[in-house]
Tab-separated table of C-alpha atoms in Angstrom:
chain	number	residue	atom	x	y	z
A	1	UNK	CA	-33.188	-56.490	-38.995
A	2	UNK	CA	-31.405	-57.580	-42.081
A	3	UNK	CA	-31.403	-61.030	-41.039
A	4	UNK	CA	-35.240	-61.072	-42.298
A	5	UNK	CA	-34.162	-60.717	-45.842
A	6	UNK	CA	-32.733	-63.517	-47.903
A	7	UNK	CA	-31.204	-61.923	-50.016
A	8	UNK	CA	-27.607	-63.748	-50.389
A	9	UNK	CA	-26.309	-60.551	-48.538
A	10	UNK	CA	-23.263	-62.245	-46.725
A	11	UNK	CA	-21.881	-60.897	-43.105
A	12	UNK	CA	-18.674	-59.447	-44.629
A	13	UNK	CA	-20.383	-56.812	-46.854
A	14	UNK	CA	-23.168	-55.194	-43.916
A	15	UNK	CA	-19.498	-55.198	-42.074
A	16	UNK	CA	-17.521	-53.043	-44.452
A	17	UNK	CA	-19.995	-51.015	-44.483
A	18	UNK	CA	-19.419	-49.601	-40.936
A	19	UNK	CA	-16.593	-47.726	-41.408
A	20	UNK	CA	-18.278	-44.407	-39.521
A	21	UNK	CA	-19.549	-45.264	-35.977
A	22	UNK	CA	-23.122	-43.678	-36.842
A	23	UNK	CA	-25.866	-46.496	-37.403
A	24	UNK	CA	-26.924	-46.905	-40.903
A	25	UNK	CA	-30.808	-45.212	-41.158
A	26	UNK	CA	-33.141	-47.982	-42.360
A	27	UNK	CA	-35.694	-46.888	-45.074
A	28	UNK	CA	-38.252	-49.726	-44.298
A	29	UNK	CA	-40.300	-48.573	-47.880
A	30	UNK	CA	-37.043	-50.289	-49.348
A	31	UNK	CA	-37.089	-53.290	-47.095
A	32	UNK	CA	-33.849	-51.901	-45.702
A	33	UNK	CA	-31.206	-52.743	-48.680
A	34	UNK	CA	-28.589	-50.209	-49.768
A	35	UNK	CA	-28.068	-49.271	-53.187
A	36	UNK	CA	-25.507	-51.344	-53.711
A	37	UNK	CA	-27.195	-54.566	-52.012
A	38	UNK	CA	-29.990	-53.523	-54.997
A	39	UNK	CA	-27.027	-52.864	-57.266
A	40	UNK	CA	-25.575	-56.520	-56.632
A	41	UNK	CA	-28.846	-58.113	-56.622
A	42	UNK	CA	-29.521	-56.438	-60.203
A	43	UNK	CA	-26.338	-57.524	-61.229
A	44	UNK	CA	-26.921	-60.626	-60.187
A	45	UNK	CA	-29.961	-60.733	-61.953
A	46	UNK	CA	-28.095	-59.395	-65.325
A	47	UNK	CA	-25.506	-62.261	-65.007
A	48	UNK	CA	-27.895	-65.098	-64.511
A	49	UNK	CA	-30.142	-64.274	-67.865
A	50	UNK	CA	-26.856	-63.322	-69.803
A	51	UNK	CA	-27.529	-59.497	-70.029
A	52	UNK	CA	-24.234	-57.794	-68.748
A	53	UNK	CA	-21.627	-59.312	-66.733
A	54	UNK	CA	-20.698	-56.190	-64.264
A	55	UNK	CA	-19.675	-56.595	-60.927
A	56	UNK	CA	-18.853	-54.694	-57.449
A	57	UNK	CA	-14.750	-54.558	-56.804
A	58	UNK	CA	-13.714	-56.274	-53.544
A	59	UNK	CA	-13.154	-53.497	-50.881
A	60	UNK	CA	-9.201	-52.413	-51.007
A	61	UNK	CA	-8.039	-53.724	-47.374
A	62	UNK	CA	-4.167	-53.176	-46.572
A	63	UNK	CA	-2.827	-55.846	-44.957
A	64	UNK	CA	-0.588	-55.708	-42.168
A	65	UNK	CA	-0.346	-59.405	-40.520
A	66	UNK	CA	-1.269	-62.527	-41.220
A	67	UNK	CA	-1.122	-65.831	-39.025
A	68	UNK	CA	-0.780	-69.305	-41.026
A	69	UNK	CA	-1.744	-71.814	-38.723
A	70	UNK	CA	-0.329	-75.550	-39.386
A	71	UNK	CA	-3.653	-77.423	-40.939
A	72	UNK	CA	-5.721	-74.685	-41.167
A	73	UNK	CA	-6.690	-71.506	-43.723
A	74	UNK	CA	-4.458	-68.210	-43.199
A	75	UNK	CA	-6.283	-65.764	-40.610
A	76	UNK	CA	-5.868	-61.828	-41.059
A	77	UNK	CA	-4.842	-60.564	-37.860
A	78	UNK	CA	-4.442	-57.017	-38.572
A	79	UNK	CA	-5.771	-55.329	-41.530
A	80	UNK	CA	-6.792	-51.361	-42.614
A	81	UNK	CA	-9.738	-50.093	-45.255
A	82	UNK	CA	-7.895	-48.223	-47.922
A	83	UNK	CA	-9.270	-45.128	-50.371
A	84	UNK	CA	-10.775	-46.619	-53.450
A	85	UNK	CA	-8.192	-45.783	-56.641
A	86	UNK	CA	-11.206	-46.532	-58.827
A	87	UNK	CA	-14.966	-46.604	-58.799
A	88	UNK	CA	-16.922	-49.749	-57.262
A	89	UNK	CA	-18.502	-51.189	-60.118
A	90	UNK	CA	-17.091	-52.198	-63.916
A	91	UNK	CA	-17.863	-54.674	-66.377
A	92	UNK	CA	-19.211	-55.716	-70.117
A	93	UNK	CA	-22.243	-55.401	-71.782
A	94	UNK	CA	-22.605	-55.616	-75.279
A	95	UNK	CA	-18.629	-55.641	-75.851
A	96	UNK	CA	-18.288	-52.011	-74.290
A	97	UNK	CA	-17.033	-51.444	-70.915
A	98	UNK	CA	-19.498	-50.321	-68.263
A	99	UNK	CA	-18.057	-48.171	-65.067
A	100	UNK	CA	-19.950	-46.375	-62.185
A	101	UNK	CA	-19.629	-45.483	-58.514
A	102	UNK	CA	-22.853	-45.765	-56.796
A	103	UNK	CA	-23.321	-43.000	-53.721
A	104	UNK	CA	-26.583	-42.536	-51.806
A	105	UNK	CA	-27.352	-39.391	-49.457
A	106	UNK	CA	-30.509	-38.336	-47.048
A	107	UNK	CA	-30.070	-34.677	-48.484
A	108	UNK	CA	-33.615	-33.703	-49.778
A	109	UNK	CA	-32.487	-30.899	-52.331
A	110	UNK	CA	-28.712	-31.657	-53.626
A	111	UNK	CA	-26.142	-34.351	-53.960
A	112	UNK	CA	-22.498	-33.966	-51.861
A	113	UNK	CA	-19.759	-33.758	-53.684
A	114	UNK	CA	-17.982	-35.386	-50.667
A	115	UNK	CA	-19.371	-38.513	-51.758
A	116	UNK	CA	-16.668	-38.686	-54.515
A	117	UNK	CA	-12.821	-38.564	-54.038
A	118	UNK	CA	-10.280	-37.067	-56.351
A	119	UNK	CA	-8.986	-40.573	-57.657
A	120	UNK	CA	-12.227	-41.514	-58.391
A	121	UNK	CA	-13.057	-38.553	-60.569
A	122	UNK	CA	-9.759	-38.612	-62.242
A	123	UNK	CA	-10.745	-42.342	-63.020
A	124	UNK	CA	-13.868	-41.541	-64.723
A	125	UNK	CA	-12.073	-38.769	-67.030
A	126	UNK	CA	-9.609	-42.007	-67.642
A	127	UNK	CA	-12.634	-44.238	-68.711
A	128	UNK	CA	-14.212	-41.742	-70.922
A	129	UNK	CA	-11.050	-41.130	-72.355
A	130	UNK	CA	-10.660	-44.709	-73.618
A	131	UNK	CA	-14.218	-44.419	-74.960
A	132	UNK	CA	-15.664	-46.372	-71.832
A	133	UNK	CA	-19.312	-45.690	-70.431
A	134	UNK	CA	-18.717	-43.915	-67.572
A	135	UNK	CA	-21.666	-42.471	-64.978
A	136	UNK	CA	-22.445	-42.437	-61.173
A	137	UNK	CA	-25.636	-44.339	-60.212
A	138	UNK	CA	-27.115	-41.311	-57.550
A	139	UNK	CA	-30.373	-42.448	-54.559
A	140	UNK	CA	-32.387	-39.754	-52.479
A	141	UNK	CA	-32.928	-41.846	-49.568
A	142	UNK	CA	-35.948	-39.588	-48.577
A	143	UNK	CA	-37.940	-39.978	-51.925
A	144	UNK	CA	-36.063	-43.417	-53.216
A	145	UNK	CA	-35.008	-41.642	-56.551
A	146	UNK	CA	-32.483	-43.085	-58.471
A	147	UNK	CA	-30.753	-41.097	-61.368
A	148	UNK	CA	-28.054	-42.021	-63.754
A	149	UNK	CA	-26.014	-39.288	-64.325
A	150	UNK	CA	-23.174	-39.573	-66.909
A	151	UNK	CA	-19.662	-38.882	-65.432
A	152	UNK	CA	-19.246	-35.887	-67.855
A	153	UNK	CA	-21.626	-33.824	-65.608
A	154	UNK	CA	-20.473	-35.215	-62.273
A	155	UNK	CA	-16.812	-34.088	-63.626
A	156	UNK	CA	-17.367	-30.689	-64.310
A	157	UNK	CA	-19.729	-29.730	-60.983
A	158	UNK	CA	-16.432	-31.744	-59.414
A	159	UNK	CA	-14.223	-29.136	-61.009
A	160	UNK	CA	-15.742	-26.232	-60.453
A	161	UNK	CA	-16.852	-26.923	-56.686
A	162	UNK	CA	-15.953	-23.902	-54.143
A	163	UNK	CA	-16.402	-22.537	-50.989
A	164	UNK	CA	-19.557	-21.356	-51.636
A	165	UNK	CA	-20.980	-24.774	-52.933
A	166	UNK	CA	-20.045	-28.509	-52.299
A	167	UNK	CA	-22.907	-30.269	-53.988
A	168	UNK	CA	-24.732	-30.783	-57.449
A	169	UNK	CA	-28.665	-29.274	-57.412
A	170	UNK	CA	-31.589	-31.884	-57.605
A	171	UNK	CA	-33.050	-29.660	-60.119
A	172	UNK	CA	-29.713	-29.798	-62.093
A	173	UNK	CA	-29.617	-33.647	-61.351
A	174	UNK	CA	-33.410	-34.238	-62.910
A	175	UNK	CA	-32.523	-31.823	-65.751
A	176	UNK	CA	-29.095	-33.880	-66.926
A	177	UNK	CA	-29.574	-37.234	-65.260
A	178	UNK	CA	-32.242	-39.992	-66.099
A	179	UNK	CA	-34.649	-41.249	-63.561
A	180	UNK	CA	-33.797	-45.093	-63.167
A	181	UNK	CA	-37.242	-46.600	-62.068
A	182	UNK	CA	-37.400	-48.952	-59.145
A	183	UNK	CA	-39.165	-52.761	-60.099
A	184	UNK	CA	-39.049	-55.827	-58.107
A	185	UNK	CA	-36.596	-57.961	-60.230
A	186	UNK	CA	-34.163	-56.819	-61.267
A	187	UNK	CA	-34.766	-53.729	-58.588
A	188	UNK	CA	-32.111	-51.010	-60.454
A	189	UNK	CA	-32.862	-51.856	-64.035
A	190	UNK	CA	-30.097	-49.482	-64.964
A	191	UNK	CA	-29.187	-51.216	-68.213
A	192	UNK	CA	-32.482	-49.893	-69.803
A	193	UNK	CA	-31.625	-45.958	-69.298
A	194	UNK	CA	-27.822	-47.135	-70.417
A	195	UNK	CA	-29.519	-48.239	-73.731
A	196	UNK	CA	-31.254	-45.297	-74.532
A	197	UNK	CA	-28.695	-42.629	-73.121
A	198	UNK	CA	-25.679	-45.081	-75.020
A	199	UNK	CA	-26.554	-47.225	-77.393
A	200	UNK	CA	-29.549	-45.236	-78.995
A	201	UNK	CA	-27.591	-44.290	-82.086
B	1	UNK	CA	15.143	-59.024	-51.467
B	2	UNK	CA	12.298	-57.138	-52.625
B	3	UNK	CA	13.318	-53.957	-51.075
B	4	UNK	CA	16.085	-52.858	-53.309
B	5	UNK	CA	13.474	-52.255	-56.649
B	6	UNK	CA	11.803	-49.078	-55.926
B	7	UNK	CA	8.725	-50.102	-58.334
B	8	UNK	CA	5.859	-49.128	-56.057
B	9	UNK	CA	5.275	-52.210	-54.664
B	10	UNK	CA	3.722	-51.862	-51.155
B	11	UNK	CA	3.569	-55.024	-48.164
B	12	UNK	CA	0.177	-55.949	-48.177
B	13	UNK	CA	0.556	-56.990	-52.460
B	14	UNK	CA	3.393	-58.889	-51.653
B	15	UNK	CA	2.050	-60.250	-48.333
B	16	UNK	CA	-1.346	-61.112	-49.391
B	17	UNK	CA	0.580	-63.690	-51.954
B	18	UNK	CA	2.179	-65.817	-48.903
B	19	UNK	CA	-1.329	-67.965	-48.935
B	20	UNK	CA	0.749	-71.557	-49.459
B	21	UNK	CA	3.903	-71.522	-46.880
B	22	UNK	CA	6.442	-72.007	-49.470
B	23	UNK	CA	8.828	-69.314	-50.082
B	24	UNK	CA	8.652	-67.947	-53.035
B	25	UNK	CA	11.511	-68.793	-55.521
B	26	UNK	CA	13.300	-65.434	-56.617
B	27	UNK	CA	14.019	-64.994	-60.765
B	28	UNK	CA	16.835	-63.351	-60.561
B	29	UNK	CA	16.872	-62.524	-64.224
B	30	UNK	CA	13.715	-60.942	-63.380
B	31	UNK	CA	14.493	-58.552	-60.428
B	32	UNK	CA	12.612	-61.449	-58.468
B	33	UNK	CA	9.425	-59.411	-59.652
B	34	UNK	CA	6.111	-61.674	-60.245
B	35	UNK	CA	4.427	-61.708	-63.114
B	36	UNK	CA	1.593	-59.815	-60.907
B	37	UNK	CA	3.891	-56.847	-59.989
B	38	UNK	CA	4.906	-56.821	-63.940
B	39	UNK	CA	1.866	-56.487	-64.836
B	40	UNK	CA	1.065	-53.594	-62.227
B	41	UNK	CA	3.716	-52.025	-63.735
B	42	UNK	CA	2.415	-52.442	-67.254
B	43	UNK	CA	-0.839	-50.931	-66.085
B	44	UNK	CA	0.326	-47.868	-64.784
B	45	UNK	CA	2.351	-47.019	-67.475
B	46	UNK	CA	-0.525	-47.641	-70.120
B	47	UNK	CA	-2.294	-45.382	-67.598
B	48	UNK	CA	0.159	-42.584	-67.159
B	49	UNK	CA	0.535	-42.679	-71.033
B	50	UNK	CA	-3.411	-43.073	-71.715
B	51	UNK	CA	-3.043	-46.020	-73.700
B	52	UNK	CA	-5.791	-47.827	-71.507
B	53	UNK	CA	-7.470	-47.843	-67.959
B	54	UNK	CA	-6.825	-51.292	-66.923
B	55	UNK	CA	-6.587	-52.779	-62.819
B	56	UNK	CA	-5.928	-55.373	-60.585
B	57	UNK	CA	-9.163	-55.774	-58.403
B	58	UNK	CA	-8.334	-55.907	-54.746
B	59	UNK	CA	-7.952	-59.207	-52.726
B	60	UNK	CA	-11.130	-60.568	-51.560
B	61	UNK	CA	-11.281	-60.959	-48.279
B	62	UNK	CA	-13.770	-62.087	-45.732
B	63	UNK	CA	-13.963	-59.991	-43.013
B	64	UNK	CA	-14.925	-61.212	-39.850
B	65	UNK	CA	-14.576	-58.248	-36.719
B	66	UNK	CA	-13.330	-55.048	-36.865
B	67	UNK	CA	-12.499	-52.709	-33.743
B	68	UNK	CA	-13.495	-49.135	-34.187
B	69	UNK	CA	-11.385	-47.194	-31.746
B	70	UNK	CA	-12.086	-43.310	-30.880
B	71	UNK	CA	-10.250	-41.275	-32.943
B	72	UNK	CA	-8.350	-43.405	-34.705
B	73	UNK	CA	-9.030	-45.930	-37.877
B	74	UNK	CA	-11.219	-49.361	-38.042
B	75	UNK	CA	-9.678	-52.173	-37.500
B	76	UNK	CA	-10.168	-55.574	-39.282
B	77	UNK	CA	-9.138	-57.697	-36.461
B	78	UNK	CA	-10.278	-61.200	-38.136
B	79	UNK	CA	-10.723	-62.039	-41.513
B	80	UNK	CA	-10.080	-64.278	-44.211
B	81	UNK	CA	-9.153	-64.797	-47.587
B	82	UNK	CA	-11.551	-65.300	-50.305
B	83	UNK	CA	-11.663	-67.452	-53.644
B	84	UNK	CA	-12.430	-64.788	-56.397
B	85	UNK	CA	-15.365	-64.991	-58.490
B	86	UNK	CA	-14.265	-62.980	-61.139
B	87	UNK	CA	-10.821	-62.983	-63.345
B	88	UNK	CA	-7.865	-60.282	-61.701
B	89	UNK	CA	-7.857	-57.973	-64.690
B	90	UNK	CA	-10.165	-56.138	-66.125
B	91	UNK	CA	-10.664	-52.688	-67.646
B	92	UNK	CA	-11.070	-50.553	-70.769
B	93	UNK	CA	-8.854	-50.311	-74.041
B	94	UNK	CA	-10.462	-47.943	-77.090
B	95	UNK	CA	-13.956	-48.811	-75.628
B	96	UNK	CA	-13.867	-52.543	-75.533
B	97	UNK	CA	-13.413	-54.435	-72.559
B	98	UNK	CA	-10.508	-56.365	-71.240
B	99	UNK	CA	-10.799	-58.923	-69.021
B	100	UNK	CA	-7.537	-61.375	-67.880
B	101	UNK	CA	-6.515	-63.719	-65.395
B	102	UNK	CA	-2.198	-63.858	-65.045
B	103	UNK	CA	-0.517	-66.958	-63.600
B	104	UNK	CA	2.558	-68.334	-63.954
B	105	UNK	CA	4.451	-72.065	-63.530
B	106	UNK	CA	7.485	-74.009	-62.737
B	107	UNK	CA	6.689	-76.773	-64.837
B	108	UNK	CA	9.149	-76.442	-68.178
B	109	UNK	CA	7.071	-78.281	-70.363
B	110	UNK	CA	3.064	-77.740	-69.579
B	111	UNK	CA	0.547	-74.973	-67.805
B	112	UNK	CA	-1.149	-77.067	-64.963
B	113	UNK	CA	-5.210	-76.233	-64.969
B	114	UNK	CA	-5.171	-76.337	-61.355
B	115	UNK	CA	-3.895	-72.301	-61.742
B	116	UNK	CA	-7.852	-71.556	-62.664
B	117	UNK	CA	-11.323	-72.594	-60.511
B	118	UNK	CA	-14.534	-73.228	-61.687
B	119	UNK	CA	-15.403	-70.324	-61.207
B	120	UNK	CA	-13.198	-68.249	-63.130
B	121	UNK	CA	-13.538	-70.279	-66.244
B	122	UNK	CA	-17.661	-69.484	-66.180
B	123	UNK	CA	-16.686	-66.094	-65.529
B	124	UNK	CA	-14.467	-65.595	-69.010
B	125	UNK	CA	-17.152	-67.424	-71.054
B	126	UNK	CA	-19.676	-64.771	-69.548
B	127	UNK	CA	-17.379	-62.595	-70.684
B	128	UNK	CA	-17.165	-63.821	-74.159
B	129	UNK	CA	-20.781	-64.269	-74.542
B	130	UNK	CA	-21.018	-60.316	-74.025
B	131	UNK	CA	-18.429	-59.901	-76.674
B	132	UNK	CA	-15.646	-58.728	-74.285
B	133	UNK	CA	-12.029	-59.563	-74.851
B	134	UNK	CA	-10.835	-62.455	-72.699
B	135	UNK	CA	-7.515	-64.328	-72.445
B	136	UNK	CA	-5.428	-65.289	-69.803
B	137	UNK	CA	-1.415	-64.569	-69.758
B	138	UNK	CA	0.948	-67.210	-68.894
B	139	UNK	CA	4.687	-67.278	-67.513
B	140	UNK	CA	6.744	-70.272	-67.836
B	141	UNK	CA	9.537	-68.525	-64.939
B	142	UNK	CA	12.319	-71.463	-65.643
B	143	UNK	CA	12.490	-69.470	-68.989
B	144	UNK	CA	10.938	-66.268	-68.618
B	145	UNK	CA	8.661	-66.671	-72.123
B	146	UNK	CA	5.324	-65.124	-71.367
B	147	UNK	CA	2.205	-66.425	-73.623
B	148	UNK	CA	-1.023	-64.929	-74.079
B	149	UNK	CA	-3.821	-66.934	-74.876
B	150	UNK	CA	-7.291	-66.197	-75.659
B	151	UNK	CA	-10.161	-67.297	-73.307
B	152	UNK	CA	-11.784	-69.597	-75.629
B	153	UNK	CA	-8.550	-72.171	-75.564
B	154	UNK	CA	-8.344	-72.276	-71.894
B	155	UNK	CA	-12.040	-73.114	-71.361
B	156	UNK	CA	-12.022	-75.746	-74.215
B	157	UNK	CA	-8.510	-77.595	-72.373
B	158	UNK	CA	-10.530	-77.021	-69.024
B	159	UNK	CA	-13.439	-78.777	-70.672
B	160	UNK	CA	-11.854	-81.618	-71.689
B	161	UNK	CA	-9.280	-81.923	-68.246
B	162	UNK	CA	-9.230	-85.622	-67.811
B	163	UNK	CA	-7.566	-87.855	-65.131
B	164	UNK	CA	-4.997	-88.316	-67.541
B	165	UNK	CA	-4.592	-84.801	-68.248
B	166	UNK	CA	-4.938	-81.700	-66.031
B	167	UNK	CA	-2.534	-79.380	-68.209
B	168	UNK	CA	-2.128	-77.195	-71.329
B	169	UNK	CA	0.989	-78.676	-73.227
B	170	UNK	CA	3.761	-75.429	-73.775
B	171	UNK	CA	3.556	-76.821	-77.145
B	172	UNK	CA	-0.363	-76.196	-77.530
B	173	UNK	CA	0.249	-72.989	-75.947
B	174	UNK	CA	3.045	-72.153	-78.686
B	175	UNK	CA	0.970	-73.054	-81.127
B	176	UNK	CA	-2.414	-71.533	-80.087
B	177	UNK	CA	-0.569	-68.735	-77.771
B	178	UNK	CA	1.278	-65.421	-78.389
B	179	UNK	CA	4.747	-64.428	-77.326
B	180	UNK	CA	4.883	-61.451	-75.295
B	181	UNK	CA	8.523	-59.789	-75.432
B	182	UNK	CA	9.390	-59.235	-71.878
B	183	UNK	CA	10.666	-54.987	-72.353
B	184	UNK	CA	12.083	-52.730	-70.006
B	185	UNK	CA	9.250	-50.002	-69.844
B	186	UNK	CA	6.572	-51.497	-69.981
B	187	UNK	CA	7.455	-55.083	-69.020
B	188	UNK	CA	4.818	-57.223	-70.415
B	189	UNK	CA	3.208	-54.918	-73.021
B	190	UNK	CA	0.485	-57.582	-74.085
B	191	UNK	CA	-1.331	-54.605	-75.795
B	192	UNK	CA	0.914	-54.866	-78.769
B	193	UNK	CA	-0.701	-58.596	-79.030
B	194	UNK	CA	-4.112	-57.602	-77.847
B	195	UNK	CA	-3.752	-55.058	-81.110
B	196	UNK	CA	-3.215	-57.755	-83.615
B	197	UNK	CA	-5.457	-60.387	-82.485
B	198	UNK	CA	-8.517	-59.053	-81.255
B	199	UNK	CA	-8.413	-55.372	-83.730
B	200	UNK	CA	-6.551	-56.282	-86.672
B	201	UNK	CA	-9.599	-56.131	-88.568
């Protein structure tokens, strides 16, 4: 019952989310918020005491019709969700660009690689090309882990994915990632594992 | 008419422009391209060539109902569109972070502030305040000349906006402003003027 929650999450982004027909499994230990609710609630949190200003992209709609009734705002009337071309989130913090894709998954043991999508990936090589921070911000649902994995690593299982395996390890994930503790406010204090993984030098 | 310029431009970018009624005046010493679509352009070739990794967010939009028919894509049946919170631009060039708004003007002989919200203007001194590159890029159409101007300028005129007042003067904007040659391939290649202002030191 997300309606419970005050937590500035508006009607437009629990809709996007519904893009496959099966119902969203609530983890009530979480109090029901995706990642990216936490994400935008941490961000939120980052912007209001000046930390980082990084924010979610709008979802990429296609648009097909409009109506613009006399007196009145333009309505959508027909409209289609369209394949990301980048990742979800970018921003600033500290005068160095910040970009990550944030993917959750009930798997107990490995991450699918079907969460990411060849534009995506070929994004991130972009980013670290131009010397951007670029990682993927990863939950187990089942145990509430978060890890921050640099895109370097997500790359490379990308590329050499095959028949035989679709996914990145847990165990390979805990060896090369960093476990992003969960607090109350801000809830994904990801900025503190970006300090010591980028800025420790 | 738009479809004689094969430059990748699909319906919903130029659709999702028609928010006021009035047709759009066509430049013909431009193509009839906006300065939106030459700066698309400008992207992807600073993309393709790995110069930078720099995007147009998507159009936010509200959305309101979506249909989810068997076997076939959502739907967004209602929706609406949204003020941005945020600036257009933003991305990554040589590790720092670029952040712009583009708009252009009629008016011959000042920028109206009315092209910028609230909003916006908080967002680019966030921006600054984390040491990321803001500015905003200007077209005068009647005469083509394309300025860039740094953030800081356009928040101190929005400032001071006065019932008297409520534009930059072109001669302000000359003085405090670059000059962007309009090219062939890219367009509007405001990295040669992001170069000498923000990393000629």
């Amino acid at each position: 019952m997300p309606i419970h929650y005050p937590n500035g999450r508006r009607f437009h982004e629990t809709n996007t989310k519904k893009r496959s027909p099966a119902p969203k499994k609530i983890s009530y230990s979480n109090r029901g918020m995706t990642l990216e609710e936490d994400l935008n609630e941490t961000n939120r949190y980052y912007l209001e005491h000046g930390l980082a200003v990084i924010h979610k992209k709008p979802t990429p709609v296609q648009i097909v019709s409009v109506d613009y009734p006399k007196r009145s705002a333009a309505v959508i009337k027909e409209a289609y969700f369209k394949q990301a071309s980048t990742t979800d989130f970018n921003g600033v913090y500290q005068g160095k660009y910040i970009d990550f894709e944030a993917k959750e998954t009930k798997n107990k043991t490995s991450f699918p690689l079907s969460n990411f999508h060849d534009h995506q990936v070929v994004h991130m090589q972009k980013v670290i090309e131009q010397n951007g921070i670029s990682f993927v911000i990863l939950r187990f649902t089942q145990t509430e882990e978060i890890y921050l994995l640099d895109s370097r690593f997500l790359i490379s299982y990308y590329q050499n994915m095959d028949t035989t395996r679709k996914s990145i390890r847990k165990s390979d994930i805990e060896k090369n990632g960093h476990l992003i503790k969960m607090g109350f406010h801000p809830r994904v204090d990801y900025l503190k594992i970006v300090d010591s993984v980028y800025f420790s030098n």
